[in-house]
Short mmCIF file of C-alpha atoms in Angstrom, two decimals:
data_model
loop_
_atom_site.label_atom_id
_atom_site.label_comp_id
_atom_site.label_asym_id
_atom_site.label_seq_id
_atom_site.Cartn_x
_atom_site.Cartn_y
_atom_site.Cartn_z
CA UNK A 1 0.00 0.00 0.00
CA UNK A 2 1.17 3.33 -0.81
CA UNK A 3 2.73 5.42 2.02
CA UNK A 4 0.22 7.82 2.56
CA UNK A 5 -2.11 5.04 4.15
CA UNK A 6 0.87 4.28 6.89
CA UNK A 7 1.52 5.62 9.84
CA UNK A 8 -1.39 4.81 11.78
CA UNK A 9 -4.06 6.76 10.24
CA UNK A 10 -5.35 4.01 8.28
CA UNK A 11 -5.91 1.56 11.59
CA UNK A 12 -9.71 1.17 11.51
CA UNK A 13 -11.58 2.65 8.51
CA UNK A 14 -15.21 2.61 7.86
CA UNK A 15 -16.82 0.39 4.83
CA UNK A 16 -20.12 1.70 4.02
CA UNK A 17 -19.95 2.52 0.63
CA UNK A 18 -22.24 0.71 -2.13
CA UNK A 19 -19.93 -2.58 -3.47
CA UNK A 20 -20.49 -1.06 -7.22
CA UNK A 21 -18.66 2.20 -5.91
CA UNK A 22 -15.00 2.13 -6.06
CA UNK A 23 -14.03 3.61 -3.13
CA UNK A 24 -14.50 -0.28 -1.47
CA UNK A 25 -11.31 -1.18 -2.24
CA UNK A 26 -10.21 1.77 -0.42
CA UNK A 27 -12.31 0.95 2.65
CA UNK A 28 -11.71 -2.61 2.81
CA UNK A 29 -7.89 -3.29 1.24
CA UNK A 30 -6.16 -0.13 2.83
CA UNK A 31 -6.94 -0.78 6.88
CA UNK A 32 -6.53 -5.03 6.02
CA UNK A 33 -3.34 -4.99 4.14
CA UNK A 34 -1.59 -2.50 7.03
CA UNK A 35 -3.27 -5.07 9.48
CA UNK A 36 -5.87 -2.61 10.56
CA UNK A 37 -9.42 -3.09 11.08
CA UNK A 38 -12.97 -3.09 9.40
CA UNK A 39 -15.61 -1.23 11.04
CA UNK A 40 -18.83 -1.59 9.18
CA UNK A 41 -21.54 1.04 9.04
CA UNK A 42 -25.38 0.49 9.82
CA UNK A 43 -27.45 -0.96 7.18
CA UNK A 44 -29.36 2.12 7.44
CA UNK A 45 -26.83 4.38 6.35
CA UNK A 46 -24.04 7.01 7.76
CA UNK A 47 -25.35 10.72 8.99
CA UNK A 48 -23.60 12.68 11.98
CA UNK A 49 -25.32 10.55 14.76
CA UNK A 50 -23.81 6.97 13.48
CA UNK A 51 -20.36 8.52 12.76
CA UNK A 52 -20.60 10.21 16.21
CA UNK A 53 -21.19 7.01 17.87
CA UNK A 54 -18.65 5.05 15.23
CA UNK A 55 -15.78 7.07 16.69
CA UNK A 56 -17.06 6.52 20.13
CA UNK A 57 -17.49 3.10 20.41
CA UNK A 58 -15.54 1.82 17.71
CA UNK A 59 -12.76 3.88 17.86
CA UNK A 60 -12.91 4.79 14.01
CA UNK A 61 -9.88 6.22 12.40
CA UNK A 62 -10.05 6.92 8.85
CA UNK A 63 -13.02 6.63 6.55
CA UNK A 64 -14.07 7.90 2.67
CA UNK A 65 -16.56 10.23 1.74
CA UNK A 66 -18.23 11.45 -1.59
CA UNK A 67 -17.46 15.65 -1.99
CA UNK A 68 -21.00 15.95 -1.98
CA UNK A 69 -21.44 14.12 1.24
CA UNK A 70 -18.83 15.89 2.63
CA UNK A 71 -20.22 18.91 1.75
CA UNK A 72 -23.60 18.51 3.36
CA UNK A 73 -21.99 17.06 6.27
CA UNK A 74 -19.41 20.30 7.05
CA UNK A 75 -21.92 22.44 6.33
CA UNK A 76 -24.63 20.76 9.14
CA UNK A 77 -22.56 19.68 11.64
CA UNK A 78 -18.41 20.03 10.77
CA UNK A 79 -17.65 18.85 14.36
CA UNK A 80 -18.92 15.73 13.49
CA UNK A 81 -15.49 14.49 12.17
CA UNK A 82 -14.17 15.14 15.53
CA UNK A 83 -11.71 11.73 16.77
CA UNK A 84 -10.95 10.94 13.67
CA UNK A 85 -7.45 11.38 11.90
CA UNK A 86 -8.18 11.41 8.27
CA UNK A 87 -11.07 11.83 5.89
CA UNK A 88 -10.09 11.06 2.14
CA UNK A 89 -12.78 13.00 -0.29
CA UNK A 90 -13.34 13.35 -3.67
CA UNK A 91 -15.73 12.26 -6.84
CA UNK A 92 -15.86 16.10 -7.85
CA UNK A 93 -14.72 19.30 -7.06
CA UNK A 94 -13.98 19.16 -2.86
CA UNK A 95 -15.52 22.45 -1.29
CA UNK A 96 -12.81 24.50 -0.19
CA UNK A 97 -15.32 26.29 2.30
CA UNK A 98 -16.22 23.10 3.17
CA UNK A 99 -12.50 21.80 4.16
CA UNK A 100 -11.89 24.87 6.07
CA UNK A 101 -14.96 24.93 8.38
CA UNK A 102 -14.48 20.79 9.44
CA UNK A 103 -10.85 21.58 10.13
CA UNK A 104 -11.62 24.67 12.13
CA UNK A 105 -14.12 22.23 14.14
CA UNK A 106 -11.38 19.29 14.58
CA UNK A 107 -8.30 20.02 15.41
CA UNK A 108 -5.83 17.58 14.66
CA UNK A 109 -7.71 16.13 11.67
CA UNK A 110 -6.50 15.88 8.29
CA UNK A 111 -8.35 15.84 5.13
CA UNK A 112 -7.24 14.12 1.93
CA UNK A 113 -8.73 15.06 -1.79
CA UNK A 114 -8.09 11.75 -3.21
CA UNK A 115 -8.64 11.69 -7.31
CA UNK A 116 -9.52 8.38 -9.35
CA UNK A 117 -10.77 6.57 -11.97
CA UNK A 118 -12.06 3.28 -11.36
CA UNK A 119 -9.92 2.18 -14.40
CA UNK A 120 -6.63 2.87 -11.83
CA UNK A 121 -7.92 1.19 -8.86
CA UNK A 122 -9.39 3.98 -6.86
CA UNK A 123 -7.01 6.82 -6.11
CA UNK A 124 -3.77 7.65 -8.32
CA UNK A 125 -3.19 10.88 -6.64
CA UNK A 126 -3.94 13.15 -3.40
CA UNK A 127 -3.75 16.21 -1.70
CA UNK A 128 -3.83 16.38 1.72
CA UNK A 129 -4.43 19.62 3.51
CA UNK A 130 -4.57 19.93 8.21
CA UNK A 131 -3.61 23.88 8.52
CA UNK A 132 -3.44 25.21 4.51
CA UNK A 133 -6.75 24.72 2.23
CA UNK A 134 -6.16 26.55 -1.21
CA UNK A 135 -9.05 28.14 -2.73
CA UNK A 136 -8.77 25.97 -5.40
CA UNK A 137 -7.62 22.59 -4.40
CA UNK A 138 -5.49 20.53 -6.70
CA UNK A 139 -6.29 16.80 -6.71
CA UNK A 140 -2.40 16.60 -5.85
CA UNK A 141 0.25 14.52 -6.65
CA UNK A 142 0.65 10.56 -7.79
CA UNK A 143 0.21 8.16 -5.24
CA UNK A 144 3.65 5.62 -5.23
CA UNK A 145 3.79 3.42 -8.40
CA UNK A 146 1.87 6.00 -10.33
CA UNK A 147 2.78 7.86 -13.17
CA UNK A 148 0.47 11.35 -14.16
CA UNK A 149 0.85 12.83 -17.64
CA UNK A 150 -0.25 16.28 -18.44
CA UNK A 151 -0.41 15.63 -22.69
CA UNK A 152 -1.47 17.71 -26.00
CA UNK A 153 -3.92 15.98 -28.52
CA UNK A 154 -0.28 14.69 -30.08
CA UNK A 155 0.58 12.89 -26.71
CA UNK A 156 2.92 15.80 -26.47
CA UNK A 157 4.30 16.55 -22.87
CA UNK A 158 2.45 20.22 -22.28
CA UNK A 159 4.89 22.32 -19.36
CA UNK A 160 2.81 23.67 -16.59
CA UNK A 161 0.23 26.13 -16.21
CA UNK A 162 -1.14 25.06 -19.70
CA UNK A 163 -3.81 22.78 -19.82
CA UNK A 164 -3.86 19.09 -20.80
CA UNK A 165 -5.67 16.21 -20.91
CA UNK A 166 -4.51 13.80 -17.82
CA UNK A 167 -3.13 9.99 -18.67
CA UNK A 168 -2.37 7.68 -15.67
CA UNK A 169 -0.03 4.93 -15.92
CA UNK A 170 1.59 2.45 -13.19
CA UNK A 171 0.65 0.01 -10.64
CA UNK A 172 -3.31 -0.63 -10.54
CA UNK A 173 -3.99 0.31 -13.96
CA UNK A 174 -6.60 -1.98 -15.29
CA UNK A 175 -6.11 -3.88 -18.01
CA UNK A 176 -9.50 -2.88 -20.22
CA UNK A 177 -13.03 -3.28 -20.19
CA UNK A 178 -14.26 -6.71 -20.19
CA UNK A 179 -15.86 -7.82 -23.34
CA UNK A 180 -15.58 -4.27 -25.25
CA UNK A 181 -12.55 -4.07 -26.84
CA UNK A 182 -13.33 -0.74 -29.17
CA UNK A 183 -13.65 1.27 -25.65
CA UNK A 184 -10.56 -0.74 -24.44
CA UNK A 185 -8.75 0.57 -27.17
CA UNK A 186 -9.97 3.93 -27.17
CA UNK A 187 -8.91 4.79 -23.64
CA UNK A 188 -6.15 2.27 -22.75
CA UNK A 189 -3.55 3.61 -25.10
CA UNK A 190 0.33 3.04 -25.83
CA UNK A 191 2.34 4.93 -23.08
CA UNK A 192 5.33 6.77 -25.37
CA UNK A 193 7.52 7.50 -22.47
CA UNK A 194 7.43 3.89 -21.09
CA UNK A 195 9.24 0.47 -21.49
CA UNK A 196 7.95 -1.65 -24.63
CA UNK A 197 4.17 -2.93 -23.99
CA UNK A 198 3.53 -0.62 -21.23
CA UNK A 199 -0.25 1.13 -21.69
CA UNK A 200 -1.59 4.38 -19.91
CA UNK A 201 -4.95 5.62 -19.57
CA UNK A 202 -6.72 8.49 -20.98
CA UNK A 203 -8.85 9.88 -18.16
CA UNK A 204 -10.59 12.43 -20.28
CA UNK A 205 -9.62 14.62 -17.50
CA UNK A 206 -8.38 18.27 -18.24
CA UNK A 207 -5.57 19.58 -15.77
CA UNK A 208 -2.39 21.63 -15.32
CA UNK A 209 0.33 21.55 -13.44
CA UNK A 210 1.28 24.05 -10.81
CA UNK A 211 4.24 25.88 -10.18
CA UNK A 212 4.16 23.42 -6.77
CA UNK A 213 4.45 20.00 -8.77
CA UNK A 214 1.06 19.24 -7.85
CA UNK A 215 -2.06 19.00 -10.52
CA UNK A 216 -4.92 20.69 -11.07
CA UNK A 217 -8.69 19.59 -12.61
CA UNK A 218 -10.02 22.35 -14.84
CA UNK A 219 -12.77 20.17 -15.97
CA UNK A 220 -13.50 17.34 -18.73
CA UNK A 221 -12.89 17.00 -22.45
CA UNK A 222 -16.05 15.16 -23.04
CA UNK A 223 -19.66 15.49 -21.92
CA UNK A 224 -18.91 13.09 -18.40
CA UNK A 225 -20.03 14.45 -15.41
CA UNK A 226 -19.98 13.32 -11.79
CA UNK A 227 -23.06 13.31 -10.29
CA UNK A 228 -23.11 12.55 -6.14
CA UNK A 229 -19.57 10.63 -6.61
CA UNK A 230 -20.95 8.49 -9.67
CA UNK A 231 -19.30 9.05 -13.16
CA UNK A 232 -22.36 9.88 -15.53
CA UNK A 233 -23.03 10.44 -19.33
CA UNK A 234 -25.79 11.69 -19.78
CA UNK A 235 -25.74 10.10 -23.37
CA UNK A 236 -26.07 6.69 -21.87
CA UNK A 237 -29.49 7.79 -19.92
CA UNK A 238 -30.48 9.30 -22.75
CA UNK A 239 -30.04 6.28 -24.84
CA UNK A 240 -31.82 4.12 -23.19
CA UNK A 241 -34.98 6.41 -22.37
CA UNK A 242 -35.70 7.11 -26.16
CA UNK A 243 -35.89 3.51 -25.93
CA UNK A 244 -39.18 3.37 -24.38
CA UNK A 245 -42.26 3.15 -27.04
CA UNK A 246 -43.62 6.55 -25.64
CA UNK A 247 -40.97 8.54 -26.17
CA UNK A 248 -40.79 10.57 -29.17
CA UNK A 249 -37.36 12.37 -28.17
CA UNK A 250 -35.53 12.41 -25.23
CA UNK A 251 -32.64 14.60 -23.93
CA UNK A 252 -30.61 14.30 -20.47
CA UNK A 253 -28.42 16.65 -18.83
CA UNK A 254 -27.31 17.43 -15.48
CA UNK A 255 -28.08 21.15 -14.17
CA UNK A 256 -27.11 22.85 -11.34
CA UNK A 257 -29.49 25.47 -10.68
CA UNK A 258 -28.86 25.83 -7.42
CA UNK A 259 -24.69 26.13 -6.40
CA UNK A 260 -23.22 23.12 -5.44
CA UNK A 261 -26.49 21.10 -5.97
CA UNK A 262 -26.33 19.00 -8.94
CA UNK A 263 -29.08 16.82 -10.57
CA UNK A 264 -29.89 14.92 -13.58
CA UNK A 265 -32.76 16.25 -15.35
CA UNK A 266 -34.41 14.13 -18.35
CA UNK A 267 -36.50 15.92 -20.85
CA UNK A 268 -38.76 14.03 -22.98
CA UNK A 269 -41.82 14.70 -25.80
CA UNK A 270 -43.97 11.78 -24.59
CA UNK A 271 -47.31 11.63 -23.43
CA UNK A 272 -45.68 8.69 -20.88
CA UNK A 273 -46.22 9.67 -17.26
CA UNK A 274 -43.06 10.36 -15.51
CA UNK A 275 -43.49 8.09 -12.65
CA UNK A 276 -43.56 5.05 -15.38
CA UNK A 277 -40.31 6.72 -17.44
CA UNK A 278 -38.51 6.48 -13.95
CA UNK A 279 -39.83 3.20 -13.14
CA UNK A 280 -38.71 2.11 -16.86
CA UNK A 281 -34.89 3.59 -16.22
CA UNK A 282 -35.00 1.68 -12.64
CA UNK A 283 -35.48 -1.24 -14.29
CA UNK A 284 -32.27 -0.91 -16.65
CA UNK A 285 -29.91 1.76 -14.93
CA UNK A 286 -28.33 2.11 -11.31
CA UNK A 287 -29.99 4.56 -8.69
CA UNK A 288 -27.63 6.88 -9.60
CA UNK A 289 -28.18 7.01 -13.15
CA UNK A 290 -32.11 7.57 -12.82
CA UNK A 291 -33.04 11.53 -13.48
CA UNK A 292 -34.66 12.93 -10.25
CA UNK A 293 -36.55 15.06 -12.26
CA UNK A 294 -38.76 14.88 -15.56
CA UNK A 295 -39.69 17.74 -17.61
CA UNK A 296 -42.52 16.98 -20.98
CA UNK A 297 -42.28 19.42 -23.31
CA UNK A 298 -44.38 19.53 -26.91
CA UNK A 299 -40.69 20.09 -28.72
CA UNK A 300 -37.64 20.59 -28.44
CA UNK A 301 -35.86 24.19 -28.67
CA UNK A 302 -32.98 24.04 -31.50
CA UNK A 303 -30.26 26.27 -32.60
CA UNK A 304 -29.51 27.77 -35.57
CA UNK A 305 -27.72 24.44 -36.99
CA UNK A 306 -30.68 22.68 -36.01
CA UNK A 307 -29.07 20.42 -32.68
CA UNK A 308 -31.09 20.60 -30.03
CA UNK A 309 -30.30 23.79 -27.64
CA UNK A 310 -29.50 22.80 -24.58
CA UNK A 311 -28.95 25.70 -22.76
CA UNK A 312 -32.37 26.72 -23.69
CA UNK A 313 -33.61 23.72 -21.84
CA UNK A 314 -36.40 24.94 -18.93
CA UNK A 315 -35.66 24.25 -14.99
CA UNK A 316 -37.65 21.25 -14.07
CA UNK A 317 -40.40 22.28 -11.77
CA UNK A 318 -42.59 20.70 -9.12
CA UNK A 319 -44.70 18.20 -10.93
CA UNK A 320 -48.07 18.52 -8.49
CA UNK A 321 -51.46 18.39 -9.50
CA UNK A 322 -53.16 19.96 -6.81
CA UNK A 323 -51.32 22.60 -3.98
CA UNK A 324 -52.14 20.83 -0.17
CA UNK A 325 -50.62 23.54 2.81
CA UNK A 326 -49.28 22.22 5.63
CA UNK A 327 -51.31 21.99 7.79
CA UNK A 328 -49.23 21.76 11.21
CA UNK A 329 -46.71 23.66 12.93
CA UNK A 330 -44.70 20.10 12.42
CA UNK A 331 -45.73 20.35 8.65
CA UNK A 332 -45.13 24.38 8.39
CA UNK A 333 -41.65 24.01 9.40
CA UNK A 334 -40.59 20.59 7.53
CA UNK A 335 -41.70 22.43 4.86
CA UNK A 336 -39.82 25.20 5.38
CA UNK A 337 -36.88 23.09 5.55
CA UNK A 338 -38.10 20.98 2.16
CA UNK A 339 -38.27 24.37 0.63
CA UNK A 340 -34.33 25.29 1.22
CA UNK A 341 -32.80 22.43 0.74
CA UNK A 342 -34.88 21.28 -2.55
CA UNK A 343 -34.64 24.92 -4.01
CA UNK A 344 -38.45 25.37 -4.06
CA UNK A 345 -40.47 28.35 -3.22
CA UNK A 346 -43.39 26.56 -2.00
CA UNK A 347 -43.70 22.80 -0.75
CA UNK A 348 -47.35 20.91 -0.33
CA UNK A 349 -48.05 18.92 2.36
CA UNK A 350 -48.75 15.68 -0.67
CA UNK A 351 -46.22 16.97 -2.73
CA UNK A 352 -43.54 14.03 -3.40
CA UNK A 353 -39.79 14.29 -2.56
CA UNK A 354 -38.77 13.27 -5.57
CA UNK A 355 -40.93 14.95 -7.48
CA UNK A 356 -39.25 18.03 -6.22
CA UNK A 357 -36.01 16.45 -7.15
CA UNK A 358 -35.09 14.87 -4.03
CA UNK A 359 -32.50 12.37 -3.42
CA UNK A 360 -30.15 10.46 -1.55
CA UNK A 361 -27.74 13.30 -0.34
CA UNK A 362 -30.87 15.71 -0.15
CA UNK A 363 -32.21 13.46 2.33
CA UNK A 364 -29.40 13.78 4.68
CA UNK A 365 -29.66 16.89 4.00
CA UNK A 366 -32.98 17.53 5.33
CA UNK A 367 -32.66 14.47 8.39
CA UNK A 368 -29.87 16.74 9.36
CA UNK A 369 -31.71 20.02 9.72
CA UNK A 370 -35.03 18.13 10.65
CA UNK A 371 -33.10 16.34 13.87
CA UNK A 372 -31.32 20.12 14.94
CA UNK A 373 -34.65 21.66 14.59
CA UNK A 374 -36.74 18.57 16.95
CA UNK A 375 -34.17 17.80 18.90
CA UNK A 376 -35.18 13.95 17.89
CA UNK A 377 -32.41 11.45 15.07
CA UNK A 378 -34.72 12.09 12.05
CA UNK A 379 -32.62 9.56 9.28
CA UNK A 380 -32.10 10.05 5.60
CA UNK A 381 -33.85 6.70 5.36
CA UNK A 382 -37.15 8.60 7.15
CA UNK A 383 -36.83 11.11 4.59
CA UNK A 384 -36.76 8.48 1.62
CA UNK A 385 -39.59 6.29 2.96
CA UNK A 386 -41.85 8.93 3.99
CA UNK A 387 -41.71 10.59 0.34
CA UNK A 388 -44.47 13.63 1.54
CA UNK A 389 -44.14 16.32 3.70
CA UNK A 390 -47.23 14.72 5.78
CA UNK A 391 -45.75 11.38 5.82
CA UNK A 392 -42.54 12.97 7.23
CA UNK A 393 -44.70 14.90 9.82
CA UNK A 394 -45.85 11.85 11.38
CA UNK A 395 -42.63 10.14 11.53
CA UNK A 396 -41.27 13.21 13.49
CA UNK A 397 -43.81 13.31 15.81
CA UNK A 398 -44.15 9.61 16.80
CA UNK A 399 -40.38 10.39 17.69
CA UNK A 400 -41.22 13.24 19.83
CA UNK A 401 -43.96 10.97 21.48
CA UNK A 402 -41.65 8.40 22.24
CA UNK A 403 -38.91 10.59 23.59
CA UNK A 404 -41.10 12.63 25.58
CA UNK A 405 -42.35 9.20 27.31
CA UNK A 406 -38.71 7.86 27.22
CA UNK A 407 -38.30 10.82 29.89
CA UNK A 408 -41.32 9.95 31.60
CA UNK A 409 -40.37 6.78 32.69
CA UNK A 410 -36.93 7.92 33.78
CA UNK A 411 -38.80 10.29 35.72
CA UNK A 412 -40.95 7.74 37.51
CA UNK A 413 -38.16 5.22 38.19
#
């Protein structure tokens, strides 16, 4: 294992990443080939409460988190972090903002931008950062037995501060993709400046070099996007919805309309119900790659070449038939909540949270403001299952009823 991972940091990590996600191997092969320990996460998922009690009881060192995760996470509760030595993030861009406020909250802690294509075996370089957090922070420099190349569209060696497009070579690189030797080909190319045989990969990554020696992402040369830690092309989703026998034309892209809050957005002329488009996606594509949003429209704007305009693509907007208000103080202010974190100006008591364009990291999102506001653990998985602001209502206050007797019967004994 490469240095980075020695020296103690590295003695107990957490696994609770999905097994199709990368980061895994991190979790599971760092801590057990430095003869460290496992310490698995609840089935029910990781907010500040479980990684609170991790630490405590479990005595958790090290553990990886998704930028976006991260994100939510420093911004709700950045003390939360507090016992551990090192946090590895990455996926996307890491919040410098973010960085800065869970270091001010831990001292002692160290966090880690680790960058990584699957294709490379997780990471193949990092950045870590305990007192200094640039505004812009570089995904750092190759991780032992890796080789980075900043290269021109000739495979030309660019000199830094000029952008590039990023290659990877060494230890972990994969050999291909398994039964699609075009893409194999395409991305696992000759590497000119190493022995006979020896391939490198073409990330599709553009970066620079610093006057430090360390890299920098500037962004992609294709249409790839990460998307809550996932690689996505929206091409792919887009593929398969225009599949479907009511679809007349279909068009995906991810938006970020609010900042820092990314998600993938389908657009479709069909007369097809978007609860049976998703359903129809579920059924072929990973969680990840399922649009949280659907937006009909009668056609499709164009430019002046004819392509469909993109840009001129509408923000997806609550898709409700009929306005419910909340109807409780409990409702009011989950609402309220709903409202900020969704990017909403209005949210119905029967409105559905993915409707609005909720998911997974929204949900913590909201749990995490929803428990500070009750002073009761309200879960992402609460969030998820209850789907409607008065489904979420009732949840909360069954665990205000139960806490409130909880006391009771401390009081009586």
């Amino acid at each position: 294992a490469d240095e980075r991972f020695r020296g103690g940091a590295h003695e107990r990590v957490l696994l609770h990443s999905p097994l199709a996600f990368d980061a895994t191997t991190y979790e599971l092969w760092v801590p057990l080939l430095g003869g460290g320990t496992v310490v698995a996460a609840p089935g029910d998922g990781v907010d500040e409460v479980t990684l609170r009690a991790l630490v405590r009881e479990h005595g958790l060192t090290a553990m990886w988190l998704t930028a976006g995760l991260f994100r939510v996470l420093a911004q709700e509760t950045p003390d939360c972090f507090a016992g551990l030595r090192e946090i590895w993030t990455g996926g996307d861009v890491v919040p410098a903002a973010a960085v800065r406020r869970v270091l001010a909250a831990c001292p002692g802690l160290r966090v880690v931008d680790g960058y990584g294509p699957t294709e490379t075996t997780t990471f193949a370089t990092s950045h870590p950062m305990a007192e200094v957090v640039p505004d812009r922070i570089p995904i750092g420099r190759p991780l032992a037995g890796m080789r980075a190349r900043v290269l021109d569209r000739s495979l030309r060696p660019v000199p830094p501060g000029v952008p590039g497009e990023l290659y990877l070579a060494g230890a972990g690189l994969a050999r291909g993709y398994r039964g699609r030797p075009g893409l194999t080909a395409d991305r696992f190319v000759a590497d000119p400046a190493g022995p006979p045989g020896e391939r490198m990969y073409r990330t599709g990554d553009v970066v620079r070099w610093t006057a430090e020696g360390t890299l920098e992402f500037l962004g992609r040369a294709d249409d790839q996007v990460k998307l809550r830690g996932f690689r996505v092309e929206p091409g792919e989703v887009e593929a398969v919805l225009a599949r479907h026998p009511e679809v007349a034309q279909a068009a995906v892209v991810v938006r970020e309309d609010q900042p820092g809050v990314k998600q993938l957005v389908a657009y479709v002329v069909s007369e097809a119900d978007a609860s049976v488009l998703r359903a129809f996606l579920a059924g072929v594509l990973p969680d990840y790659l399922v649009p949280s949003a659907f937006v009909a429209l009668d056609r499709f704007p164009v430019s002046a070449n004819g392509k469909v305009d993109r840009r001129a693509l509408p923000a997806p907007a609550a898709g409700v038939a009929e306005h419910v208000e909340p109807a409780t103080d409990t409702e009011r202010a989950l609402a309220a909540i709903w409202a900020e974190v969704l990017g909403t100006d209005r949210v119905g008591a029967e409105d559905s949270f993915f409707a609005l364009g909720g998911d997974s990291l929204k949900s913590l999102h909201i749990a995490a403001k929803a428990s500070a506001l009750f002073a009761v653990r309200v879960t992402p998985a609460d969030v998820l299952t209850a789907r409607t602001i008065t489904g979420l209502a009732g949840t909360v206050e069954e665990l205000i009823l139960g806490e409130l007797e909880s006391l009771a019967s401390d009081h009586e004994a």
